[in-house]
Coordinates of C-alpha atoms in Angstrom, one line a residue:
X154 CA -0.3 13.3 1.3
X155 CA 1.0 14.2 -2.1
X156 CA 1.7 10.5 -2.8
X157 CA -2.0 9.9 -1.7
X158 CA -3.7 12.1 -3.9
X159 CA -1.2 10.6 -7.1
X160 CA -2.7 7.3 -6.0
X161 CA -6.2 8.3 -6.2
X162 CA -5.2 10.3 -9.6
X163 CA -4.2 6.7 -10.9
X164 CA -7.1 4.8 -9.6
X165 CA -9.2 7.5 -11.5
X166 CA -6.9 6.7 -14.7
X167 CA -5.2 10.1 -14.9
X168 CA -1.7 10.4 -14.9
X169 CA -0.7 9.1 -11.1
X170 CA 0.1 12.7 -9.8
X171 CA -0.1 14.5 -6.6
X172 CA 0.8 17.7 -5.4
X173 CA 0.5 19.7 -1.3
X174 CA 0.2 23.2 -0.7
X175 CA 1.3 24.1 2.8
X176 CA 1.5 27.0 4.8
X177 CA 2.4 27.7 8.0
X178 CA 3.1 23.8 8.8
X179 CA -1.0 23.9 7.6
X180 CA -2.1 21.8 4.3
X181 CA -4.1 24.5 2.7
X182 CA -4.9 22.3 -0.6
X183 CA -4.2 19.1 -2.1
X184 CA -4.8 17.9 -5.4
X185 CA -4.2 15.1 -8.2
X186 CA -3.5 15.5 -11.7
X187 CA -7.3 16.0 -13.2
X188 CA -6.9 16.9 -16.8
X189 CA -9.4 13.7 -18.1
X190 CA -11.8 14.5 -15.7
X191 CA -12.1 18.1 -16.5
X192 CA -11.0 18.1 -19.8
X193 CA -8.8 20.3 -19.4
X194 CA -5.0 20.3 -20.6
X195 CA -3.6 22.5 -17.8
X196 CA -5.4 20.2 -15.3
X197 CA -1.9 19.3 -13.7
X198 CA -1.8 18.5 -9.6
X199 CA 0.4 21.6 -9.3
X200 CA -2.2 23.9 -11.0
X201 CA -5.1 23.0 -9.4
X202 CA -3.4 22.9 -5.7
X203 CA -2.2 25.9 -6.3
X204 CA -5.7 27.5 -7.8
X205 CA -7.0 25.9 -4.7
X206 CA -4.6 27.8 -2.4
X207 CA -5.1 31.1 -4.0
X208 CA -8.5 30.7 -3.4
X209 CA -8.2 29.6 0.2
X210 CA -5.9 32.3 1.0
X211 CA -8.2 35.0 -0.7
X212 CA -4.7 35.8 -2.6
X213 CA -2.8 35.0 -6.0
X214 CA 0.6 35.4 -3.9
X215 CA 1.4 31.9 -2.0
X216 CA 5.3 33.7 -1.0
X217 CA 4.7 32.2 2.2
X218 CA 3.8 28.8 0.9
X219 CA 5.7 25.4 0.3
X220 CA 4.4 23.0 -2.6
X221 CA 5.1 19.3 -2.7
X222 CA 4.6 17.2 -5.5
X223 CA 5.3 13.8 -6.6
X224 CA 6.5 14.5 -10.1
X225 CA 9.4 17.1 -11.3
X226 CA 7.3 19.9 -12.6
X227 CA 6.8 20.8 -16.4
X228 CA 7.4 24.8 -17.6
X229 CA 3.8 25.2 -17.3
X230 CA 3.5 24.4 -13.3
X231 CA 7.0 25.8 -12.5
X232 CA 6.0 29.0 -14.2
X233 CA 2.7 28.7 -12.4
X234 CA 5.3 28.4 -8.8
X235 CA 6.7 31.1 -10.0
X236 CA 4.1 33.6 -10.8
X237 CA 2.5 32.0 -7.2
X238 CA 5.6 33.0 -5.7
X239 CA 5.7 29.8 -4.3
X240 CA 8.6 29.8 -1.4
X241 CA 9.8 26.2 -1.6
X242 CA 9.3 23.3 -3.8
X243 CA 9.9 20.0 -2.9
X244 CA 9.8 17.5 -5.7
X245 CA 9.8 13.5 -5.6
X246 CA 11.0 11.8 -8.8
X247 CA 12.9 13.7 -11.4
X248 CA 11.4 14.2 -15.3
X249 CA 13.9 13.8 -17.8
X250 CA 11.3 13.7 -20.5
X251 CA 8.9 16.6 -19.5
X252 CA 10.5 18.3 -16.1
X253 CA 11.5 21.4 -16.5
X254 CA 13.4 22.1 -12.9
X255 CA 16.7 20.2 -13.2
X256 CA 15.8 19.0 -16.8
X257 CA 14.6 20.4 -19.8
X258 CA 14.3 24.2 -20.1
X259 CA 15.3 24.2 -16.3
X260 CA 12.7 27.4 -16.0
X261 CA 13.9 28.7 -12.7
X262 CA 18.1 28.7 -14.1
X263 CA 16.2 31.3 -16.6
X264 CA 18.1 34.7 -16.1
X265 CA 13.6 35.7 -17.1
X266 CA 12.7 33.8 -14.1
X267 CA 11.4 36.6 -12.2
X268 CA 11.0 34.4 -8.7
X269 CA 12.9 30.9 -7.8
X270 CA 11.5 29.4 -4.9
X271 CA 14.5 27.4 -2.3
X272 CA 14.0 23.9 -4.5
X273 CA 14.4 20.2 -3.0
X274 CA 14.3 17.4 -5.2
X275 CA 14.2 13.5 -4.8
X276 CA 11.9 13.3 -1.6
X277 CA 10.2 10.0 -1.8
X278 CA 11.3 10.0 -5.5
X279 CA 11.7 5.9 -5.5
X280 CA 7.9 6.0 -4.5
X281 CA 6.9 9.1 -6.7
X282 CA 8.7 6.9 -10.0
X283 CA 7.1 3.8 -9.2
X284 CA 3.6 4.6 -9.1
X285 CA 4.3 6.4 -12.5
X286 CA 6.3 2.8 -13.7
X287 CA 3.2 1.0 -12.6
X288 CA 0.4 3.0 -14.5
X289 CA 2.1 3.6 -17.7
X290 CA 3.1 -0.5 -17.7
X291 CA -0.4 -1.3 -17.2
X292 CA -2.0 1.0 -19.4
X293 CA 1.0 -0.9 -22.2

């Protein structure tokens, strides 16, 4: 599902995206990367799935929630897991340029990290880099 809402992120010509909040084996709220459409720099698939879950479960603590997204998250949606207190994370392809999980700041490694969800990398990451390869080679 998270792959299907990055698709539909590209086809809108934002950056191809896509993140799943689930709970209780239950998709709660999905989302692609929107930040053209609404303007709006924190706009990222991760931040508005998880706005969209907070507001589903009535609650701004998801700590019986998994996330999956198609794209290593950057500081600003891992610190957004972590304030969520997201309980897994499941991420497709790595970031070297703008992740900051395994890469980068690696925000959860922080000893100011005050939560670290269970983290799983490289699900469906050949899929999750190619649509990325494909929209930024177009758009070139």
């Amino acid at each position: 599902m998270a792959l299907e809402e990055a698709r539909a992120a590209g086809e809108r010509g934002e950056v191809p995206v896509g993140c799943v909040v689930v709970r209780d084996s239950i998709v709660i709220a999905t989302a692609g990367n929107r930040t053209l459409a609404e303007h709006d720099p924190t706009a990222h698939a991760e931040m508005v799935a998880i706005r969209r879950a907070a507001t589903y479960i009535g609650s701004e603590r998801l700590d019986d929630c998994d996330l999956y997204v198609t794209l290593e998250p950057c500081a600003m949606c891992a610190g957004a897991v972590a304030f969520a207190r997201i309980r897994r994370l499941y991420y497709a392809a790595a970031d070297p340029k703008g992740g900051a999980v395994e890469n980068g700041v690696q925000f959860f490694a922080s000893p100011t990290c005050h939560h670290r969800p269970e983290i799983y990398g490289g699900l469906a990451a050949e899929e999750g880099a190619a649509l990325l390869k494909e929209f930024f080679r177009d758009l070139r």
